[in-house]
mmCIF file of C-alpha atoms and ligand atoms in Angstrom:
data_model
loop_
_atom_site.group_PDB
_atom_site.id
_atom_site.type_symbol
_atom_site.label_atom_id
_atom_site.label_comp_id
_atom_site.label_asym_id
_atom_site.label_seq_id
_atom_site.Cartn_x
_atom_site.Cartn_y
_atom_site.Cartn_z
ATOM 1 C CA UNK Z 1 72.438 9.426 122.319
ATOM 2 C CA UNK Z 2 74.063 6.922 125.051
ATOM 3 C CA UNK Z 3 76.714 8.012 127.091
ATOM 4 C CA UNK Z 4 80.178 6.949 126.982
ATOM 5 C CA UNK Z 5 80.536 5.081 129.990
ATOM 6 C CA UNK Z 6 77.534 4.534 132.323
ATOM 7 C CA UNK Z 7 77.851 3.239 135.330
ATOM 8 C CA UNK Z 8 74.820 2.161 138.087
ATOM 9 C CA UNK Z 9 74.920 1.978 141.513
ATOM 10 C CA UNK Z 10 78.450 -0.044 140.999
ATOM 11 C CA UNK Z 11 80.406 -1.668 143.561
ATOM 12 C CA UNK Z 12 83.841 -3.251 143.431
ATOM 13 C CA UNK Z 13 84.696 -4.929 147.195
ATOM 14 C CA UNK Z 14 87.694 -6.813 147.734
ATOM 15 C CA UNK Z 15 87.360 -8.985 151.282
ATOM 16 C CA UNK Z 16 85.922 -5.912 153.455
ATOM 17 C CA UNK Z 17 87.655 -3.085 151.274
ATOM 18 C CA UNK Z 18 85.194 -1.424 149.037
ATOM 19 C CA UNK Z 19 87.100 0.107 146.889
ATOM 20 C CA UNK Z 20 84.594 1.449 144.492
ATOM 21 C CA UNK Z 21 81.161 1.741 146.545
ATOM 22 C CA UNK Z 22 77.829 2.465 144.811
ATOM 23 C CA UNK Z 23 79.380 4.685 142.504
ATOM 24 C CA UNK Z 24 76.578 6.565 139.693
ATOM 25 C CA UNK Z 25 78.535 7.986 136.540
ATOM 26 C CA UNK Z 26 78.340 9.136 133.409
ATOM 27 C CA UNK Z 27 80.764 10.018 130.824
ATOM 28 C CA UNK Z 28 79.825 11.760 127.841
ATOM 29 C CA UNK Z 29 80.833 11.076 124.599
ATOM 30 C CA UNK Z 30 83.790 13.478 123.215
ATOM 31 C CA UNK Z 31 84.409 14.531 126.485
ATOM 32 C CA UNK Z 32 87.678 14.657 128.746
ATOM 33 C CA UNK Z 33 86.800 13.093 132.104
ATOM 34 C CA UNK Z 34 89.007 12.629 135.171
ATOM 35 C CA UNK Z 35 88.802 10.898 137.774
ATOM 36 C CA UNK Z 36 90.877 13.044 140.406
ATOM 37 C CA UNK Z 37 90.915 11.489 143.753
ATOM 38 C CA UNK Z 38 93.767 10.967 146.641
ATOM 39 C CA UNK Z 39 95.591 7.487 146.527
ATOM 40 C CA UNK Z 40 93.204 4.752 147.354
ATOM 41 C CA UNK Z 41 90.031 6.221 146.573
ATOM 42 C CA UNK Z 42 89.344 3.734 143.758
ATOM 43 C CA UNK Z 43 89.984 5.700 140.590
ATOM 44 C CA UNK Z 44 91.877 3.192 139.029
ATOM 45 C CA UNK Z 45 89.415 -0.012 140.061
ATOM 46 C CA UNK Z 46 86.894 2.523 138.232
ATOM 47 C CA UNK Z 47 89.187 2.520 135.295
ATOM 48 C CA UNK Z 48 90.062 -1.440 135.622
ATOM 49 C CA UNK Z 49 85.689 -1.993 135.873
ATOM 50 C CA UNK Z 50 85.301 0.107 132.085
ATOM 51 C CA UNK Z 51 88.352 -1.830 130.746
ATOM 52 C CA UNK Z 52 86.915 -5.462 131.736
ATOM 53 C CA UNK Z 53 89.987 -6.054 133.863
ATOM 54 C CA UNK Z 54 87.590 -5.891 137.321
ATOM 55 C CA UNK Z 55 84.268 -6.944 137.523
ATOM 56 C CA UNK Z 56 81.714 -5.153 139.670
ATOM 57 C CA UNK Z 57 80.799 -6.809 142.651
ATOM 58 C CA UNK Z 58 77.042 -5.032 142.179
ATOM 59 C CA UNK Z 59 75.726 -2.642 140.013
ATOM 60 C CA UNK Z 60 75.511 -2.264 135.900
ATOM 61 C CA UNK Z 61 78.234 -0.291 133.540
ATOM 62 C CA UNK Z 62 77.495 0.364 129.958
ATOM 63 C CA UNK Z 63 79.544 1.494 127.424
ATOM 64 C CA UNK Z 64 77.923 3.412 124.266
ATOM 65 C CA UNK Z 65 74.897 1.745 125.712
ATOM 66 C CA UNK Z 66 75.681 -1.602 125.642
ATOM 67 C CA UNK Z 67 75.629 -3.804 128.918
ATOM 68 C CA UNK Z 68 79.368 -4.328 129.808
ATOM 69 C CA UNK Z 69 78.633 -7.862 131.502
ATOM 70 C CA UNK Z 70 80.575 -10.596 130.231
ATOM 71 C CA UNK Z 71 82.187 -8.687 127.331
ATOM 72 C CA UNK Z 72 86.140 -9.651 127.590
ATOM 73 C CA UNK Z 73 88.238 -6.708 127.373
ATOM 74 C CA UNK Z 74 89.264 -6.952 124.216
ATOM 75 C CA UNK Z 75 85.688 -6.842 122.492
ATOM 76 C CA UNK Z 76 85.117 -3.561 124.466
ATOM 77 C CA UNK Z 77 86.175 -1.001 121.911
ATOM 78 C CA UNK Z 78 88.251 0.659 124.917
ATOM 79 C CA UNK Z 79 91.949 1.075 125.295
ATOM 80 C CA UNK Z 80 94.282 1.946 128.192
ATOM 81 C CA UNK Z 81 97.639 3.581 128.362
ATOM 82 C CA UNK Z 82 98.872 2.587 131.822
ATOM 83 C CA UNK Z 83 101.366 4.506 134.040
ATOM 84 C CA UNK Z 84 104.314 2.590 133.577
ATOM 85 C CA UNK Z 85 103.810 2.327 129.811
ATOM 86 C CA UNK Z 86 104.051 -1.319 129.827
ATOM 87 C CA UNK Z 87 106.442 -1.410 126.449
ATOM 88 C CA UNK Z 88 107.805 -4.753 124.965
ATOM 89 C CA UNK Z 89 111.763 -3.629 125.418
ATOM 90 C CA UNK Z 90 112.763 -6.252 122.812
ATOM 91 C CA UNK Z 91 110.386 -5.048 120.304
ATOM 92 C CA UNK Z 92 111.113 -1.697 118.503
ATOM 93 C CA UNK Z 93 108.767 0.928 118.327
ATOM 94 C CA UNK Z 94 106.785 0.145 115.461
ATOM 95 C CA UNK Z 95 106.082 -3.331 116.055
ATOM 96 C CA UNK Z 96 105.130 -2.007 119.828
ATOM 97 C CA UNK Z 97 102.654 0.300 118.302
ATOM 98 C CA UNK Z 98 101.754 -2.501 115.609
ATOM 99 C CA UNK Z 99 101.536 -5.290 118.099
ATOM 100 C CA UNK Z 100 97.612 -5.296 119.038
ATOM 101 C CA UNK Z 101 96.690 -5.497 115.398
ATOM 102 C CA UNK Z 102 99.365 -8.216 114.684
ATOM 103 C CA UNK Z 103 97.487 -10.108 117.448
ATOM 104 C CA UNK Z 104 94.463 -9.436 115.292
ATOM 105 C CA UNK Z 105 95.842 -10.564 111.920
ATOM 106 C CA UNK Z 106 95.918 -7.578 110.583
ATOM 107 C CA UNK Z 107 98.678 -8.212 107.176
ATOM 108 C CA UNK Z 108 102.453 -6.743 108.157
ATOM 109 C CA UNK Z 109 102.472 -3.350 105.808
ATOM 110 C CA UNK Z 110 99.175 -2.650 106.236
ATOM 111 C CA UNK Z 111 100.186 -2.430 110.492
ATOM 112 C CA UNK Z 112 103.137 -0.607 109.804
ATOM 113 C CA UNK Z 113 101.448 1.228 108.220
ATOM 114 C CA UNK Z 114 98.956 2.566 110.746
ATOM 115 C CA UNK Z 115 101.691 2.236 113.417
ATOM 116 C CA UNK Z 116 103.909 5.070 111.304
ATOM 117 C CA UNK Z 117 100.262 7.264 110.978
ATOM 118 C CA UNK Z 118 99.786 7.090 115.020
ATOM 119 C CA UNK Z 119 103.404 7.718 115.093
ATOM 120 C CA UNK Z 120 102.809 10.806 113.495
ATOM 121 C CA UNK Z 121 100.109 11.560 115.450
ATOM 122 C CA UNK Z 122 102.485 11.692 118.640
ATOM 123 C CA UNK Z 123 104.854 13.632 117.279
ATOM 124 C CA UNK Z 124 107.542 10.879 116.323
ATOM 125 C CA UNK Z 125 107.401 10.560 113.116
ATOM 126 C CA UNK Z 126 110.665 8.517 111.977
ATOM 127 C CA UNK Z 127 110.977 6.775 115.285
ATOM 128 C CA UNK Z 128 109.658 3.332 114.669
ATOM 129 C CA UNK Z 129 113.058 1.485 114.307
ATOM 130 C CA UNK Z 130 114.076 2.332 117.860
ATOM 131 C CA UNK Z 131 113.849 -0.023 120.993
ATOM 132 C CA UNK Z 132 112.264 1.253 124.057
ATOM 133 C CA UNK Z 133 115.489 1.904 125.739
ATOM 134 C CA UNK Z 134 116.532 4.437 123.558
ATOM 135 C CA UNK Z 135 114.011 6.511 124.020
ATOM 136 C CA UNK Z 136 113.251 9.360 127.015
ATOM 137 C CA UNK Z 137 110.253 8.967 129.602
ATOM 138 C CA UNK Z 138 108.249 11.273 127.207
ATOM 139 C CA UNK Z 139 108.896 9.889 124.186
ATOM 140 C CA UNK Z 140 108.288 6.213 125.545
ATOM 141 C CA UNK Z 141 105.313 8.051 127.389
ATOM 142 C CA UNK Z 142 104.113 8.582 123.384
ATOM 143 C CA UNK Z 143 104.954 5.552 122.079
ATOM 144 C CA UNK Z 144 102.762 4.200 124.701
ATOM 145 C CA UNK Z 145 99.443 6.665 123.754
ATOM 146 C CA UNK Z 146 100.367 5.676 120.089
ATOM 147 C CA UNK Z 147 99.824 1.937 120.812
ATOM 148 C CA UNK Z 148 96.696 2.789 122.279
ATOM 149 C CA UNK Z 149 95.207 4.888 119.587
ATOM 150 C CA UNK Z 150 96.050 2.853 116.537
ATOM 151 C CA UNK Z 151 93.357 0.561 117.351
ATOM 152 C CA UNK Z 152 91.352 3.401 117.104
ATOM 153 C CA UNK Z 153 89.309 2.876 120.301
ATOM 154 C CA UNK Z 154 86.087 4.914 121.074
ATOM 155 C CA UNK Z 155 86.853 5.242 124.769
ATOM 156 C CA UNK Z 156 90.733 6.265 126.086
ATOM 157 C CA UNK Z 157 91.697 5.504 129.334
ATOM 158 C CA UNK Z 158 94.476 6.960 130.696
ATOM 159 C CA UNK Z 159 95.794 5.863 134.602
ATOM 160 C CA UNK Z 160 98.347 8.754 135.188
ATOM 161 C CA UNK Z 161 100.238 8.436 131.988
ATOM 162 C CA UNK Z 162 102.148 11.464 132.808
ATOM 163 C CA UNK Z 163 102.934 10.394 136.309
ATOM 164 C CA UNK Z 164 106.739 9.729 135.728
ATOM 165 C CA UNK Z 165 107.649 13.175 133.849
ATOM 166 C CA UNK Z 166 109.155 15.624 134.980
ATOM 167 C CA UNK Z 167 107.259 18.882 135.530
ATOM 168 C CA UNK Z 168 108.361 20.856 132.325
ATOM 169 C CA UNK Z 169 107.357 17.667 130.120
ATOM 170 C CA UNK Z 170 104.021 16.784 132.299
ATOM 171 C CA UNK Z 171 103.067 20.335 131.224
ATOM 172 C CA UNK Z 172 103.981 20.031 127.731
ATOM 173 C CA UNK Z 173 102.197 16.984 127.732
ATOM 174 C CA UNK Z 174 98.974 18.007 129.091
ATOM 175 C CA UNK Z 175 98.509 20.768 126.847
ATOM 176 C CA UNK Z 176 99.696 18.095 123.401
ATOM 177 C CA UNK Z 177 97.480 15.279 125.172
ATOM 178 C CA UNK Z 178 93.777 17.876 125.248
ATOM 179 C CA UNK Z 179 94.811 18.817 121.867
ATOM 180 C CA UNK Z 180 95.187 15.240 120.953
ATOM 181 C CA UNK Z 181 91.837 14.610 122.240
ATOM 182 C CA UNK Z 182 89.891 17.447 120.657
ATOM 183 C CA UNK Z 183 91.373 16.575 117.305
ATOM 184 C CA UNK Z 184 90.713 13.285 117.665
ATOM 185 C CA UNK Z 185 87.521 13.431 119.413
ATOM 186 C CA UNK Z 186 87.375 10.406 120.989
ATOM 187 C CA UNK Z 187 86.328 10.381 124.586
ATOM 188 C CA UNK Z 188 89.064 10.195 127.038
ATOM 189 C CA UNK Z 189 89.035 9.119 130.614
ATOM 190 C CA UNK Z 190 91.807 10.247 132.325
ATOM 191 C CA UNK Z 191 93.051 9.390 135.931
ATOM 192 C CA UNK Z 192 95.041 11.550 138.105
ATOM 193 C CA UNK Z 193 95.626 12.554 142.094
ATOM 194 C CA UNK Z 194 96.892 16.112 140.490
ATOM 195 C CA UNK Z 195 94.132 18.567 140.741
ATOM 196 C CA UNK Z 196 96.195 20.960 138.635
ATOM 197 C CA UNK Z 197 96.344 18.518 135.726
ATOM 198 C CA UNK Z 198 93.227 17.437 136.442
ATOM 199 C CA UNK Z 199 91.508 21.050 136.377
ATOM 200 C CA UNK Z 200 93.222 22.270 133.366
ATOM 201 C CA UNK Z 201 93.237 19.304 130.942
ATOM 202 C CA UNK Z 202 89.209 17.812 131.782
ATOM 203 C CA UNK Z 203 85.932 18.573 130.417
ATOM 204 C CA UNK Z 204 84.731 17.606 133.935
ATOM 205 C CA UNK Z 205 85.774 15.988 136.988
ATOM 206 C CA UNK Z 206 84.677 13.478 139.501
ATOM 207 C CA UNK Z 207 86.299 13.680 142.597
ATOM 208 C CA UNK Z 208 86.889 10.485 144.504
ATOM 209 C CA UNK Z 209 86.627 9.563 148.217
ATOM 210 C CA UNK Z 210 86.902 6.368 150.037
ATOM 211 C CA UNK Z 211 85.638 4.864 146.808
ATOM 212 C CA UNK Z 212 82.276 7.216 146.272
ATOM 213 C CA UNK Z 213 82.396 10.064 143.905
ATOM 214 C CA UNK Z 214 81.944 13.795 145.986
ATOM 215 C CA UNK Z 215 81.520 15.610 143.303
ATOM 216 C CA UNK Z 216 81.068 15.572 139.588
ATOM 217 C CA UNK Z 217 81.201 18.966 137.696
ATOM 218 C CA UNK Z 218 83.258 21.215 135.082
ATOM 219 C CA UNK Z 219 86.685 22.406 136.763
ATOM 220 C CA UNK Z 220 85.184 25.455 137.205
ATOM 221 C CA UNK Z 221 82.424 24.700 139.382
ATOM 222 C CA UNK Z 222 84.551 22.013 141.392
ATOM 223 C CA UNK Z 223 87.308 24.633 142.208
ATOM 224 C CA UNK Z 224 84.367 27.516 142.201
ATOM 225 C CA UNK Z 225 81.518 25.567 143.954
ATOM 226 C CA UNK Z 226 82.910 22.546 145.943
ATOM 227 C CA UNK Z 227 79.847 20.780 147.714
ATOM 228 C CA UNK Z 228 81.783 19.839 150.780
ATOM 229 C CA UNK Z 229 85.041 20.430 152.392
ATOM 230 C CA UNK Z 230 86.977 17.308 151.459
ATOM 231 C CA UNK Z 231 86.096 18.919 147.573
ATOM 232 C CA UNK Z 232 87.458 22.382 148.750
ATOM 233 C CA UNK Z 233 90.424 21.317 150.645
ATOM 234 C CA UNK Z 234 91.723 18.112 147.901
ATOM 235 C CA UNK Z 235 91.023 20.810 144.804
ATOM 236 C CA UNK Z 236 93.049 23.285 144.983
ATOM 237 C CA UNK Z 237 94.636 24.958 148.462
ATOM 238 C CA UNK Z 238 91.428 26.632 149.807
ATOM 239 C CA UNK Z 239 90.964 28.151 153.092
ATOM 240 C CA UNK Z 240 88.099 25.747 154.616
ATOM 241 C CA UNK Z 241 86.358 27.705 157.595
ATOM 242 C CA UNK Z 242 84.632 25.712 160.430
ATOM 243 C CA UNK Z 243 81.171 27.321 161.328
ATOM 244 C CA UNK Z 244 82.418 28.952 164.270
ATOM 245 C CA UNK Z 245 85.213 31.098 161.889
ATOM 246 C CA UNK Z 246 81.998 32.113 159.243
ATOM 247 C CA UNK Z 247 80.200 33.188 161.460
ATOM 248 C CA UNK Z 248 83.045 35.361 163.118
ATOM 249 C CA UNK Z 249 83.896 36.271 159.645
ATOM 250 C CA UNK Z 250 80.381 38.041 159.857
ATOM 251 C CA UNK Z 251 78.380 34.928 157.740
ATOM 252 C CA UNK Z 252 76.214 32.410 158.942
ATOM 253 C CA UNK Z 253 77.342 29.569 161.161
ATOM 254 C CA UNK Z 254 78.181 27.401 157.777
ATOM 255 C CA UNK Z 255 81.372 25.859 156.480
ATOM 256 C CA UNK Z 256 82.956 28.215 154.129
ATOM 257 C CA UNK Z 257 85.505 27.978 151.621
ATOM 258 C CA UNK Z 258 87.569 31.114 150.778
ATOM 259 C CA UNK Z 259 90.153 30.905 148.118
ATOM 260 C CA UNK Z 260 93.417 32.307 148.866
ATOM 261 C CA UNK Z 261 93.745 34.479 146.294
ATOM 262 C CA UNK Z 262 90.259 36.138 146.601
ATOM 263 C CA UNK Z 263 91.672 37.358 150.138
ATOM 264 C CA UNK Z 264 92.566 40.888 150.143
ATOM 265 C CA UNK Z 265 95.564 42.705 152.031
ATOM 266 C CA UNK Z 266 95.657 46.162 153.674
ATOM 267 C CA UNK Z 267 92.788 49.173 153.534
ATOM 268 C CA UNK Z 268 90.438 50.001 155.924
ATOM 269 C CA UNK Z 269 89.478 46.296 156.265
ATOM 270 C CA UNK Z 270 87.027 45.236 158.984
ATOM 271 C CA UNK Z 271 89.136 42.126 159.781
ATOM 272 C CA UNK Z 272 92.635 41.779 161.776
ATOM 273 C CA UNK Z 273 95.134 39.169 161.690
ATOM 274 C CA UNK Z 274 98.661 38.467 162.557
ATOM 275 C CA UNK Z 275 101.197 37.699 159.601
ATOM 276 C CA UNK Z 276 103.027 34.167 160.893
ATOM 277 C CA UNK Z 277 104.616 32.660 157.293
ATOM 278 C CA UNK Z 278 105.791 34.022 153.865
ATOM 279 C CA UNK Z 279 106.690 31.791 151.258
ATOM 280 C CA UNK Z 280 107.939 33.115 147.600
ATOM 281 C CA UNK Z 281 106.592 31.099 145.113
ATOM 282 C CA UNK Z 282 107.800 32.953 142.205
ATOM 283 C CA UNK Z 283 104.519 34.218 140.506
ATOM 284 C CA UNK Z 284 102.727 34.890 143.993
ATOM 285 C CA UNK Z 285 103.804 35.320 147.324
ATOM 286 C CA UNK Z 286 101.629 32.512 149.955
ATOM 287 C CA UNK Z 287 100.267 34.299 153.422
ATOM 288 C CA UNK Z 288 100.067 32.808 156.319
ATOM 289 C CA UNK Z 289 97.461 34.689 158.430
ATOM 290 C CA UNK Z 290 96.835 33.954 162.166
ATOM 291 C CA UNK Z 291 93.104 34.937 163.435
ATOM 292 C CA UNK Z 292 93.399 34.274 166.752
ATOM 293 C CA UNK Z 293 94.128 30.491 166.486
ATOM 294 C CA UNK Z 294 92.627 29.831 162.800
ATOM 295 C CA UNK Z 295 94.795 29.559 160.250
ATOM 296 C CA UNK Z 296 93.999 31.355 156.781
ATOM 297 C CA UNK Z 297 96.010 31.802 153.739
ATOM 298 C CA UNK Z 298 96.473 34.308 151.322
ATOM 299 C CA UNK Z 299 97.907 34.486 147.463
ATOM 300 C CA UNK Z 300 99.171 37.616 146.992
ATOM 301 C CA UNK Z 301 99.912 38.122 143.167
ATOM 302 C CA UNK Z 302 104.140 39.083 142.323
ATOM 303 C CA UNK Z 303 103.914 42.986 142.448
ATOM 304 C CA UNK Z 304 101.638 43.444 145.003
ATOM 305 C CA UNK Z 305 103.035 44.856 148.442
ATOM 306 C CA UNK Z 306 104.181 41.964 150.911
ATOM 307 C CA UNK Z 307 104.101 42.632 154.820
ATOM 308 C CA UNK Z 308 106.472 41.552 157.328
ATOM 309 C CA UNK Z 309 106.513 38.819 159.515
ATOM 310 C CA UNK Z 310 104.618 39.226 162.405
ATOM 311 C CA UNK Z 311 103.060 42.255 161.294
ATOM 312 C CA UNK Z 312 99.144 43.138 162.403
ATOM 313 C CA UNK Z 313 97.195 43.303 158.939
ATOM 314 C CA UNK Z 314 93.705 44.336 157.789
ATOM 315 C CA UNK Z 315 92.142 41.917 155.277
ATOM 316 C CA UNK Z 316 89.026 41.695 153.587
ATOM 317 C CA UNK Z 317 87.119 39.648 150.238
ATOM 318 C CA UNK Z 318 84.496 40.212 147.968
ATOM 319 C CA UNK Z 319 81.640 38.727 149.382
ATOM 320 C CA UNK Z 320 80.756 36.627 146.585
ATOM 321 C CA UNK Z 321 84.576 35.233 147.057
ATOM 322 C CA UNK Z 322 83.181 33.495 150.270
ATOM 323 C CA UNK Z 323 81.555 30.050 149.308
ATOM 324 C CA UNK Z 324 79.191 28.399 151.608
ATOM 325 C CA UNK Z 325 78.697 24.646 151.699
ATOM 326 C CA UNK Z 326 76.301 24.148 154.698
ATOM 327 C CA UNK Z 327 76.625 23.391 158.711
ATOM 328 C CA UNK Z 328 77.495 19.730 157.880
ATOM 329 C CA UNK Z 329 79.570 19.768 155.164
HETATM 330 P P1 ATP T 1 96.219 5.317 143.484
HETATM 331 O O1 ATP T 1 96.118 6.773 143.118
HETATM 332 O O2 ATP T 1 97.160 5.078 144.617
HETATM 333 O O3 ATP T 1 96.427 4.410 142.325
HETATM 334 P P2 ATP T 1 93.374 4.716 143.468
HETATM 335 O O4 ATP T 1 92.485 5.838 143.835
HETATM 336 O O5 ATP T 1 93.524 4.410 142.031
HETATM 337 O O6 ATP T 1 94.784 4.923 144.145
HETATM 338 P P3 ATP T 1 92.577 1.960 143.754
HETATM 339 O O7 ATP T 1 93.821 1.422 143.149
HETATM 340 O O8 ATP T 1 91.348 1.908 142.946
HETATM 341 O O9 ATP T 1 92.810 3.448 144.249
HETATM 342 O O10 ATP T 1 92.336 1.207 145.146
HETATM 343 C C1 ATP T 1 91.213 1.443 145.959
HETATM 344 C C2 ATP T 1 91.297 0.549 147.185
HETATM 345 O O11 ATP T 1 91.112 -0.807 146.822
HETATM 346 C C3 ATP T 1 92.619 0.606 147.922
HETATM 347 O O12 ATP T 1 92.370 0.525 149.303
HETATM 348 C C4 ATP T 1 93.346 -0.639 147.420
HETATM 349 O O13 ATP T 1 94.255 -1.097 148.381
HETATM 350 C C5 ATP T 1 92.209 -1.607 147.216
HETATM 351 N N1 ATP T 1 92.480 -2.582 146.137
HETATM 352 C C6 ATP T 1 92.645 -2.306 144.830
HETATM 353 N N2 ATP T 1 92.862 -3.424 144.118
HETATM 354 C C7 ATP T 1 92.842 -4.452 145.007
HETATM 355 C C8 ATP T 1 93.006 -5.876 144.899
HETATM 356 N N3 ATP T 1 93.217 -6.473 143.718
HETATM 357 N N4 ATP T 1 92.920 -6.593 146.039
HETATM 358 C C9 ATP T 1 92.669 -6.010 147.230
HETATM 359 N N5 ATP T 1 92.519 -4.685 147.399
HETATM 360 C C10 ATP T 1 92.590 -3.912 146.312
#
């Protein structure tokens, strides 16, 4: 079976930018993919190349197999939901949701039809009569993924739709937005610079740097596994240890990454460390540990005994907690 989205050795350079450089990918169909990456590192040119709106400067994308070259957006079978939502405000919600297949031709009750069924789909059933402007960020935010689904695209891609919500919402909405997707099953690409969202919504992740992809892998393995230290420190809050710190650590002279919450207060520990910071974050308390001039940082789960400020503390880790990624990572 083709993939989803393939994409060869593609470039996207603007003057001497390169935005997307030599990128290899492939997305598979069904699957959640994001595209997690800190702001620049040409996530959403990668986006812009599947939907037609960029062409690559080199290189070859497919979609379901097909060469993507000189196939308008349009006749790509591919859909976006942008970030800002991009809503008609003078249009109410149905004929928003309707407006691609009005476009098309398609007869009025027949649209209205399908625009009240994706409606439904995003949980606002009832709605269509409303403009825009009465509606909250979420609600607009489904309005948007509605008009994007009723023309029932095989690929989904999604440039951080839930980037204006508030947290409460962007949670609600991550969790109604994977269900979407499995029920649907269409294959969803899904951009974000939030490596929480990003871990607990995709079926895998590439992580994006300076327009290359790190690292592709399930969120386990990039938040388990990261190949170098960019990976460890950008996913998630890792401790990253240089060579020198390993190897005083008692492992070889490699960069490490150590998790924070795989750290281990107290005991007989062979390792010594001054406390410097506390922070309460509600379910966990964050560490600050000073090892004579290295900085290391430790999760400490809400229960668990806390230590003062300054105080000298033992600390040890499972070694299988302490992930090596090389001498050049
Ligand atoms: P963000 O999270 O901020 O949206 P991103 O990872 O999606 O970032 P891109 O928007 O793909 O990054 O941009 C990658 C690089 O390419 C940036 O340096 C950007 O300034 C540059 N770039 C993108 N589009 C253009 C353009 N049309 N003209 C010139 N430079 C561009």
């Amino acid at each position: 079976m083709p993939h989803a989205v393939t994409f060869q050795k593609v470039s996207r350079h603007f003057g001497n930018v390169r935005a997307v450089d030599a990128v290899d990918l492939e997305v598979e169909v069904g699957e959640f993919f994001a595209m997690l990456g800190p702001s620049g590192s040409g996530k959403t040119t990668c986006l812009r190349l599947i939907a037609g709106f960029e062409q690559p400067t080199a290189g070859h994308i497919e979609i379901f197999g097909e060469t993507a070259e000189g196939v308008p957006p349009y006749r790509r079978n591919v859909n976006t939901v942008f970030q800002d939502y991009a809503l008609f405000p003078h249009l109410n919600v149905a004929d928003n949701v309707a407006y691609g297949q009005m476009i098309r031709g398609v007869a009025k009750a027949e649209r209205l039809r399908d625009a009240e069924a994706a409606l439904e789909m995003v949980k606002l059933p009832g709605y269509g009569s409303r403009k825009p402007g009465q509606l909250s960020g979420g609600q607009r935010q489904r309005v948007a993924l509605a008009r994007a689904l009723v023309n029932k695209p095989k690929v989904l891609l999604l440039d951080e739709p839930l980037g204006a919500l508030d947290l409460k919402l962007r949670e609600q909405m991550q969790e109604e937005l994977k269900a979407l997707q499995r029920a649907l099953g269409i294959t969803f690409v899904f951009v974000t610079h939030d490596q929480g969202e990003a871990l607990s919504m995709a079926d895998r992740i590439a992580v994006f740097d300076h327009g290359k992809i790190m690292q592709t892998g399930t969120p386990e393995e990039i938040y388990r596994r990261p190949k170098t230290r960019f990976v460890a420190d950008f996913v998630g809050s890792s401790n990253v240890l240089s060579p020198d710190l390993t190897r005083r650590l008692g492992g070889p002279a490699e960069w490490a990454s150590l998790r924070p919450e795989d750290i281990r207060l107290g005991g007989e520990a062979r390792h010594e460390a001054q406390v410097t910071s506390l922070s309460f974050l509600g379910s966990a308390t964050r560490v600050t540990l000073d090892l004579a001039g290295e900085k290391l940082t430790v999760l400490l789960p809400a229960g668990t005994d806390v230590p003062a400020q300054g105080a000298s503390v033992r600390f040890s880790w499972d070694p299988s907690a302490l992930h090596l990624m090389g001498p050049q990572a």
